[in-house]
mmCIF file with all atom_site columns, C-alpha atoms in Angstrom:
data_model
loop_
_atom_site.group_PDB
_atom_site.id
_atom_site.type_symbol
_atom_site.label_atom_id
_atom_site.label_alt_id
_atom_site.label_comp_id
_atom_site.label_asym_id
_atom_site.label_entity_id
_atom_site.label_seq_id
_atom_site.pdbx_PDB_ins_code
_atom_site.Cartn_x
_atom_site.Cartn_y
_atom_site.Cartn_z
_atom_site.occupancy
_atom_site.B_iso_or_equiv
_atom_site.pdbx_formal_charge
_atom_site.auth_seq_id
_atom_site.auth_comp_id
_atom_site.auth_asym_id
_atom_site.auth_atom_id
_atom_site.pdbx_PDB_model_num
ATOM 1   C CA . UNK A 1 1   ? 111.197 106.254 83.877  1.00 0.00 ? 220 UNK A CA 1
ATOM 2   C CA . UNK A 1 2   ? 111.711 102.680 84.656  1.00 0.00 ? 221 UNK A CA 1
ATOM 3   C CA . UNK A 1 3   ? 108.659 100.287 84.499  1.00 0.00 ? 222 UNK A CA 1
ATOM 4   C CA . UNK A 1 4   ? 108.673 96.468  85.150  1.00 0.00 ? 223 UNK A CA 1
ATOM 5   C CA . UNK A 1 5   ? 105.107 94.732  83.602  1.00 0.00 ? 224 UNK A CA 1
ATOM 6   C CA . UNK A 1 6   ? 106.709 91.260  85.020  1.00 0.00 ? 225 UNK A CA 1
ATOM 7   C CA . UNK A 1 7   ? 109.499 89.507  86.823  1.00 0.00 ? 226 UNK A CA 1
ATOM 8   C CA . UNK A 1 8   ? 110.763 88.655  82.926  1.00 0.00 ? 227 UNK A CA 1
ATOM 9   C CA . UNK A 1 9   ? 110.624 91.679  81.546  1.00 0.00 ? 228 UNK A CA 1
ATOM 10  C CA . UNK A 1 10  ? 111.631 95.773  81.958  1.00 0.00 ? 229 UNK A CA 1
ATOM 11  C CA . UNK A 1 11  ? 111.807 98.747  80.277  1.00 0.00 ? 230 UNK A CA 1
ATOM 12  C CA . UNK A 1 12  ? 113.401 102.101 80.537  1.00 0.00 ? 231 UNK A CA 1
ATOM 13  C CA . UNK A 1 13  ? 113.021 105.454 78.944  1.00 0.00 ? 232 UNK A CA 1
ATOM 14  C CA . UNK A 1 14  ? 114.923 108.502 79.518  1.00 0.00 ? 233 UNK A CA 1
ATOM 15  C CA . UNK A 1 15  ? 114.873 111.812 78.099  1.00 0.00 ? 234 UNK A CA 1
ATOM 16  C CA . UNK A 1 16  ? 116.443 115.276 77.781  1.00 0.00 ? 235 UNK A CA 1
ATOM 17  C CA . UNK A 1 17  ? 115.714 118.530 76.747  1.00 0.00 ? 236 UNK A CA 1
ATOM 18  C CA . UNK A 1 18  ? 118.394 120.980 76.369  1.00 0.00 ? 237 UNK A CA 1
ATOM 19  C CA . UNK A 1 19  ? 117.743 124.763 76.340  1.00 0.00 ? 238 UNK A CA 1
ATOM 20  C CA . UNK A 1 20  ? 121.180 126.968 75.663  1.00 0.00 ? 239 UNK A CA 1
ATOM 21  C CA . UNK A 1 21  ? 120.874 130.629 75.300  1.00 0.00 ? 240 UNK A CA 1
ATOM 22  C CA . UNK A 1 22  ? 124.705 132.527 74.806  1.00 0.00 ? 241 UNK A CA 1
ATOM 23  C CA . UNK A 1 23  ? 124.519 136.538 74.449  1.00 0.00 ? 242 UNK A CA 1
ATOM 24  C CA . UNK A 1 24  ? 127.518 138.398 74.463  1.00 0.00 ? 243 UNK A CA 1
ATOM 25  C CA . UNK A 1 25  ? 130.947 138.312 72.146  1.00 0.00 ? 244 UNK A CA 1
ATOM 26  C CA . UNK A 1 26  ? 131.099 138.268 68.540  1.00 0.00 ? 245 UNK A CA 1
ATOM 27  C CA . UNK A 1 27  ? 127.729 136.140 68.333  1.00 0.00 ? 246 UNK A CA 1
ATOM 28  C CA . UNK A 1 28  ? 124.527 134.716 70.182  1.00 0.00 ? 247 UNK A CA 1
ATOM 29  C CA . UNK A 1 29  ? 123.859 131.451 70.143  1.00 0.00 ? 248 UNK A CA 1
ATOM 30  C CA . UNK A 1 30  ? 120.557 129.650 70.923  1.00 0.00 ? 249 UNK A CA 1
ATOM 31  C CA . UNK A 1 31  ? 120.053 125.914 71.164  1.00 0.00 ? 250 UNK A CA 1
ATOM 32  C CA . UNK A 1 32  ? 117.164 123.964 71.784  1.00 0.00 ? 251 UNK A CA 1
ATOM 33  C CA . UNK A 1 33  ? 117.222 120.064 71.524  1.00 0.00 ? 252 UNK A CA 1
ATOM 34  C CA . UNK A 1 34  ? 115.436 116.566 72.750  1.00 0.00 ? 253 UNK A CA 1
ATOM 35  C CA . UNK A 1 35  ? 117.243 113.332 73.205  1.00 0.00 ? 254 UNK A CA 1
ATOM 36  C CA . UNK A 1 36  ? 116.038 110.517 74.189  1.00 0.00 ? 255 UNK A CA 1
ATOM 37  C CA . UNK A 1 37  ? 116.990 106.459 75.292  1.00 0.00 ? 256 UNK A CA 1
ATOM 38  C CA . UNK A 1 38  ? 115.376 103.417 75.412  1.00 0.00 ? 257 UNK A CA 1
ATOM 39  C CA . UNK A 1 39  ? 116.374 100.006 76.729  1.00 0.00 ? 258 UNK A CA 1
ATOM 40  C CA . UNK A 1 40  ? 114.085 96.690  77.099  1.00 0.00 ? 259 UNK A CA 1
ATOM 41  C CA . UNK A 1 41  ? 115.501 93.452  78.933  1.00 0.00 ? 260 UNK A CA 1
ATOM 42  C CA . UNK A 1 42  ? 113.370 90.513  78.990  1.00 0.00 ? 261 UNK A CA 1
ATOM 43  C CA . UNK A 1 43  ? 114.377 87.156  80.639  1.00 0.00 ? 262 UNK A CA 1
ATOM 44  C CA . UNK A 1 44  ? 113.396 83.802  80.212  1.00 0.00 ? 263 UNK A CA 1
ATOM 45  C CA . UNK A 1 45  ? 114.584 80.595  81.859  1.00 0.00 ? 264 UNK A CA 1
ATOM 46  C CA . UNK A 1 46  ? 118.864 81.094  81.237  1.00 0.00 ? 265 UNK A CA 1
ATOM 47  C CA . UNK A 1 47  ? 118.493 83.281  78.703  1.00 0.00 ? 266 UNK A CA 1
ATOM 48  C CA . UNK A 1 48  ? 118.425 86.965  78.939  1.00 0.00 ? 267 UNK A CA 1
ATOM 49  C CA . UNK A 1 49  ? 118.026 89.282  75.191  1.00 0.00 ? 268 UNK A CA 1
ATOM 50  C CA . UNK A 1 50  ? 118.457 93.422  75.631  1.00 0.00 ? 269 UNK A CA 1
ATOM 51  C CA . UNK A 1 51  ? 117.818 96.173  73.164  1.00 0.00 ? 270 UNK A CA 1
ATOM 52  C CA . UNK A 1 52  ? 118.489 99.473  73.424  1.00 0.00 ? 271 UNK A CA 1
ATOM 53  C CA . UNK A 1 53  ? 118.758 102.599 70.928  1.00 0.00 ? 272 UNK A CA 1
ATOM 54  C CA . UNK A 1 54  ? 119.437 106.295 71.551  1.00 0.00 ? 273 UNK A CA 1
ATOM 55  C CA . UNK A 1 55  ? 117.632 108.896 69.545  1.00 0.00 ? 274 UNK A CA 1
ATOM 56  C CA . UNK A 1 56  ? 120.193 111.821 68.329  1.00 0.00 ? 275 UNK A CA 1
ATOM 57  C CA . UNK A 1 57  ? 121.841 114.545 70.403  1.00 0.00 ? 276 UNK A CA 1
ATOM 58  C CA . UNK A 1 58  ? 122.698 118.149 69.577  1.00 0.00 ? 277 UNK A CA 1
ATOM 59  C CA . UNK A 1 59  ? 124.544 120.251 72.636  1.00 0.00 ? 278 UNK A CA 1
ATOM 60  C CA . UNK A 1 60  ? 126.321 123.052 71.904  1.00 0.00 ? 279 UNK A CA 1
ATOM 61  C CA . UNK A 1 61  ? 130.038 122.952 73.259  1.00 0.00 ? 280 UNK A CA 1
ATOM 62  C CA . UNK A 1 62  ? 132.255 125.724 74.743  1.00 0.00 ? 281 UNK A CA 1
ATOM 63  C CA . UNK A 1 63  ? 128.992 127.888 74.296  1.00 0.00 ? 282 UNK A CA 1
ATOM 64  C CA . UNK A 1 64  ? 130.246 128.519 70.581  1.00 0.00 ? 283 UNK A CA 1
ATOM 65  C CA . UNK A 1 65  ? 130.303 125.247 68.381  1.00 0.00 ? 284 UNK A CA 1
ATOM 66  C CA . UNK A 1 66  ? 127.227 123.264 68.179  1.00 0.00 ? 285 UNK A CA 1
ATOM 67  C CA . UNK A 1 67  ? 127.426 119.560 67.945  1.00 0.00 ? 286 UNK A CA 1
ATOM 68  C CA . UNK A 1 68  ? 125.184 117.033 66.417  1.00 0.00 ? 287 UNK A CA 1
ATOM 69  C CA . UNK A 1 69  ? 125.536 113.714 66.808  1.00 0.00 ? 288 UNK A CA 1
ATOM 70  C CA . UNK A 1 70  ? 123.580 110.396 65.040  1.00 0.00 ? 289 UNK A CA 1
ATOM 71  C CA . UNK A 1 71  ? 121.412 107.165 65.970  1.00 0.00 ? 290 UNK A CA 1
ATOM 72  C CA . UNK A 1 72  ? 122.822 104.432 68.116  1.00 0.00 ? 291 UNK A CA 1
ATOM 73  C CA . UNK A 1 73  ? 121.150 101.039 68.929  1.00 0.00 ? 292 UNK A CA 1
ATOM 74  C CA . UNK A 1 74  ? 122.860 97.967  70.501  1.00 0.00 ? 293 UNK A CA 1
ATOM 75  C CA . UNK A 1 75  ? 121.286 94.159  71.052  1.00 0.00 ? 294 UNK A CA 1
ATOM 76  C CA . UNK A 1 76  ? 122.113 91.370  73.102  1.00 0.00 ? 295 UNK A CA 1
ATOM 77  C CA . UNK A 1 77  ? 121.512 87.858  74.251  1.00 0.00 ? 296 UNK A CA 1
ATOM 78  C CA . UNK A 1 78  ? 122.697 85.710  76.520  1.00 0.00 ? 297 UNK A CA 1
ATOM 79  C CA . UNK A 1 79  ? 122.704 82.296  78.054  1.00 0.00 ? 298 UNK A CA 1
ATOM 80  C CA . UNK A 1 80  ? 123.928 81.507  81.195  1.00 0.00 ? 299 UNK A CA 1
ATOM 81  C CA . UNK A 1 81  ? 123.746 78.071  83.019  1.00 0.00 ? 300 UNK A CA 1
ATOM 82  C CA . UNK A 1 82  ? 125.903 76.325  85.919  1.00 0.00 ? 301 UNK A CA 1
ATOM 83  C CA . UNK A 1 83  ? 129.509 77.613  84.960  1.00 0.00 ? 302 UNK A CA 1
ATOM 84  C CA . UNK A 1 84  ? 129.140 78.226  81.887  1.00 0.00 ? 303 UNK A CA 1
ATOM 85  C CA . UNK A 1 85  ? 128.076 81.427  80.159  1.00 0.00 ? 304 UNK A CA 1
ATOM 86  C CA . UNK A 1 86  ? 127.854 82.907  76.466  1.00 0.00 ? 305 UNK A CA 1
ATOM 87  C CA . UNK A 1 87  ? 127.134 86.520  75.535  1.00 0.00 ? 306 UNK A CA 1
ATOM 88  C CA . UNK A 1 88  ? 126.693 88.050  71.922  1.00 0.00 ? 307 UNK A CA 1
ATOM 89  C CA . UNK A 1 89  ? 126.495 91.594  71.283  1.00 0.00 ? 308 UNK A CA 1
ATOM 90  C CA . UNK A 1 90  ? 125.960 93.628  68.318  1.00 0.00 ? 309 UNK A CA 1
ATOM 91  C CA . UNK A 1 91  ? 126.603 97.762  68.380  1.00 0.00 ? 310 UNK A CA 1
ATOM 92  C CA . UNK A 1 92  ? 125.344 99.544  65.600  1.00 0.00 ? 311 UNK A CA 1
ATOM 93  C CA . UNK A 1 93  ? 125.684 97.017  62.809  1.00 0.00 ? 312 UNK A CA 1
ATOM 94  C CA . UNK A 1 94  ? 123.945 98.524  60.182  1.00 0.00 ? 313 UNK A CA 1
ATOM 95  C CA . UNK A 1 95  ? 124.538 101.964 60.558  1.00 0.00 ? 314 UNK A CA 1
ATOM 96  C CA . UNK A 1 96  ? 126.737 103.620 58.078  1.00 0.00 ? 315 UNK A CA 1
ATOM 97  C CA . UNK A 1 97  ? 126.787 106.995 58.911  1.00 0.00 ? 316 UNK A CA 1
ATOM 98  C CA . UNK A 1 98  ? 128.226 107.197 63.345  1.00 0.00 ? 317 UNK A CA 1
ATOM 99  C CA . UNK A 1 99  ? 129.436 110.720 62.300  1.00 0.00 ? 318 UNK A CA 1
ATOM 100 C CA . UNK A 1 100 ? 129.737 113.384 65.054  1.00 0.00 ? 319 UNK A CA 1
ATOM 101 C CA . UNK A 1 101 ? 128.947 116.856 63.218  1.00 0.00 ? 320 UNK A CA 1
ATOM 102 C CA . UNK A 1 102 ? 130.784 119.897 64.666  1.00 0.00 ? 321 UNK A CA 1
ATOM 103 C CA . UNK A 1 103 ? 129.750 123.695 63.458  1.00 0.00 ? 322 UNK A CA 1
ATOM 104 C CA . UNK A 1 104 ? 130.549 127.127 63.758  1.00 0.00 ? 323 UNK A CA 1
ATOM 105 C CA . UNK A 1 105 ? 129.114 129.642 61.720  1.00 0.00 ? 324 UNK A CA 1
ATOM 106 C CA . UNK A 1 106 ? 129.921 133.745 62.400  1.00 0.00 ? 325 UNK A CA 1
ATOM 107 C CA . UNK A 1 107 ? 130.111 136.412 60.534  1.00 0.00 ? 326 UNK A CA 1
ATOM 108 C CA . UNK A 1 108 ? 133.832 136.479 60.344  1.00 0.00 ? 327 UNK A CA 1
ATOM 109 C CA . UNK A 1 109 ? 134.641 132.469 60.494  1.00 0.00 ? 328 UNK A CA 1
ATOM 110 C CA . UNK A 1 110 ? 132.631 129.317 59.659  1.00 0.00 ? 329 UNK A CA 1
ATOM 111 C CA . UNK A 1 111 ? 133.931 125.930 60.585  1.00 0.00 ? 330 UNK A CA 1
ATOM 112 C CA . UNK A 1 112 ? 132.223 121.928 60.064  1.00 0.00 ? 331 UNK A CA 1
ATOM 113 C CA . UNK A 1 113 ? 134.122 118.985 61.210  1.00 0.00 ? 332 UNK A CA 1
ATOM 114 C CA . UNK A 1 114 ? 133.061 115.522 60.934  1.00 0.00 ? 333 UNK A CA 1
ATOM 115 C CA . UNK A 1 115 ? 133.961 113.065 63.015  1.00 0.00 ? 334 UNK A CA 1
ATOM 116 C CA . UNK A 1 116 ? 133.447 109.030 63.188  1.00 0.00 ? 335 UNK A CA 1
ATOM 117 C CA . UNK A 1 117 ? 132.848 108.121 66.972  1.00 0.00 ? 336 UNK A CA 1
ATOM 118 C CA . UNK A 1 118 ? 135.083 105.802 68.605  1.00 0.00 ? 337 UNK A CA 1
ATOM 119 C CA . UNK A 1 119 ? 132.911 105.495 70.990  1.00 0.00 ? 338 UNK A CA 1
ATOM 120 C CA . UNK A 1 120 ? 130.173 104.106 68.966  1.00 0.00 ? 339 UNK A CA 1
ATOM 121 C CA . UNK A 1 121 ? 131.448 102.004 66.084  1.00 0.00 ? 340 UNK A CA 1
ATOM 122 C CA . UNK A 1 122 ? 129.894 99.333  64.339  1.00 0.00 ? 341 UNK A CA 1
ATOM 123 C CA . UNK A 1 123 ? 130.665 95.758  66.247  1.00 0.00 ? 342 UNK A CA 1
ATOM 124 C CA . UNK A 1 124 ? 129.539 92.313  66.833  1.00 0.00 ? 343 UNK A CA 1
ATOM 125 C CA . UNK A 1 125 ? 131.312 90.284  69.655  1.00 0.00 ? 344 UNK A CA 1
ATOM 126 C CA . UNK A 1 126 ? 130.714 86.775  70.798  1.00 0.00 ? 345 UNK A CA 1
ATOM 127 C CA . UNK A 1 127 ? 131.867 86.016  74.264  1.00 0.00 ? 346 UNK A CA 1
ATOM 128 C CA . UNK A 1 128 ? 132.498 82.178  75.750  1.00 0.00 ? 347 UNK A CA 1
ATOM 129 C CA . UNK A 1 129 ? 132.897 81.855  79.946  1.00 0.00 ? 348 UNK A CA 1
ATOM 130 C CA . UNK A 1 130 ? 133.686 79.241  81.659  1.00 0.00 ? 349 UNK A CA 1
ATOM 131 C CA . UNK A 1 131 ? 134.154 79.923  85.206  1.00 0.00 ? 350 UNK A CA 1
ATOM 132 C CA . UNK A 1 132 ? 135.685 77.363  87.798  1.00 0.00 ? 351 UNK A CA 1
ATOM 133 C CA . UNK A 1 133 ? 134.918 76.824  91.519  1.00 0.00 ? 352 UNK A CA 1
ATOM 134 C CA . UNK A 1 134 ? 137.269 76.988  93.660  1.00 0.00 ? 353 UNK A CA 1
ATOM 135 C CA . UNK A 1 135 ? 137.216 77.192  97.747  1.00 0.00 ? 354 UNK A CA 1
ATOM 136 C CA . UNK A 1 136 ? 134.610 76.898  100.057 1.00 0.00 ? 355 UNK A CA 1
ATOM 137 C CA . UNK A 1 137 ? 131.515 77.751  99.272  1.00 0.00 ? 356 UNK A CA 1
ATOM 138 C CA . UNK A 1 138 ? 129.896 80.495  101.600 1.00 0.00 ? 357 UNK A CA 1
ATOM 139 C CA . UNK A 1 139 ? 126.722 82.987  101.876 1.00 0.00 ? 358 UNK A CA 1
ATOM 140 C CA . UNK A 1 140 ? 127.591 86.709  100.052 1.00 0.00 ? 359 UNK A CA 1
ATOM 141 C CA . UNK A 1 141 ? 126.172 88.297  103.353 1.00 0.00 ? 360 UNK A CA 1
ATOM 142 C CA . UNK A 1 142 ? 126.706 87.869  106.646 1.00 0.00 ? 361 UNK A CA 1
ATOM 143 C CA . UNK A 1 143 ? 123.850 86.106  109.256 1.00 0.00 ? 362 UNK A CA 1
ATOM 144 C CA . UNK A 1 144 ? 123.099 89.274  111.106 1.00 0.00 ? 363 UNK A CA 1
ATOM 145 C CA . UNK A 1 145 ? 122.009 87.784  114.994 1.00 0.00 ? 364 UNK A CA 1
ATOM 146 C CA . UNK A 1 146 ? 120.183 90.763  116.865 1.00 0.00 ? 365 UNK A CA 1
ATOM 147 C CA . UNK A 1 147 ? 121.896 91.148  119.981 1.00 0.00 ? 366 UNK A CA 1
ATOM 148 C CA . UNK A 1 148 ? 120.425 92.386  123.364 1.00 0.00 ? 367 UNK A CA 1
ATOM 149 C CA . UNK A 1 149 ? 122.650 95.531  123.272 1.00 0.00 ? 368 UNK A CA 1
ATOM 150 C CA . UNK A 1 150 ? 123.615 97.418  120.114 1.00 0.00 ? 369 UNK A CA 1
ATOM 151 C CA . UNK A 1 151 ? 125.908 99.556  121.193 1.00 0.00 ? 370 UNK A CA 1
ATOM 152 C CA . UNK A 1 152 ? 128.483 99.452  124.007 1.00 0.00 ? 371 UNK A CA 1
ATOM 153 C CA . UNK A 1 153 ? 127.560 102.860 125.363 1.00 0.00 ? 372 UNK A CA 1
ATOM 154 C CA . UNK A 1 154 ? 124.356 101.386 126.146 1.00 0.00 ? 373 UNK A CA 1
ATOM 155 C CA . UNK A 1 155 ? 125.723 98.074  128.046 1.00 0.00 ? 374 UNK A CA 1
#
C-alpha cells in the first residue's frame, strides 16, 4: 500500500504472510509467519530525509530448515542543489544482534547455525557529488508533432 497525504511527503507499507505446510519424509513441517516493511520519504525545498525499517522474517528453506532472521531499519537525508549533491546514510547503526538463525530439529538430527548478514551490516556513509555540465543542453523527450497519417499503410 502506497499513500501520498502531500506533494512532500509518502509512505509505504508492505506485508507478507507466509503459510508452509511439508508432509512426507522423515518429518512434517509447518510454518506460519508475518513480515512486514515500512518506508516514509518526505521532501522539503533541496532536501529530501527517508526512513525505513523491516519487521523480522521467518521462511522455511529447502522445505526442511527454518530460518529466522532479525530487525533492519535504514535513514537518510539528502541535499541536492544546482550541481552539487550530498547524501548520508545510516544502515542499522545500533543494532547489535543482524544474526540470521538457521534450524533443524528431527528426531534423528538437530542442527542451529548463526549467521551475521552481509547483506545487512551496521554502516554509516557520507557521500559528496559534484557533477559537471558538459554539451548541449537538450529536452529528455522528444517533441512528439501529430502527423496527418500515422501509419504508412494508411497514406
Amino acid at each position: 500500500m502506497t499513500y501520498k497525504p502531500s506533494g512532500t511527503l509518502n509512505m509505504k507499507l508492505s506485508g507478507q504472510w507466509v503459510k508452509h505446510l511439508v508432509r512426507g519424509g522423515a518429518e512434517h513441517r509447518n510454518l506460519s509467519a508475518f513480515s512486514g516493511t515500512a518506508m516514509i520519504n518526505y521532501y522539503v525545498r533541496d532536501f529530501s530525509f527517508g526512513a525505513s525499517i523491516a519487521s523480522p522474517a521467518r521462511d522455511l528453506i529447502d522445505s526442511q530448515i527454518n530460518r529466522k532472521t532479525f530487525w533492519r531499519y535504514q535513514l537518510s537525508a539528502m541535499w541536492n542543489h544546482g550541481n552539487w549533491a550530498i547524501e548520508a546514510n545510516a544502515n542499522n547503526l545500533f543494532m547489535m544482534k543482524n544474526n540470521i538463525v538457521d534450524e533443524l530439529s528431527a528426531s534423528y538430527y538437530s542442527f542451529k547455525q548463526i549467521d551475521q548478514s552481509r547483506s545487512y551490516n551496521q554502516y554509516a556513509n557520507l557521500k559528496i557529488v559534484y557533477s559537471f555540465d558538459y554539451g548541449k543542453k537538450t529536452s529528455k523527450s522528444p517533441d512528439y508533432k501529430h502527423q496527418n497519417s500515422e501509419s504508412a499503410i494508411l497514406k
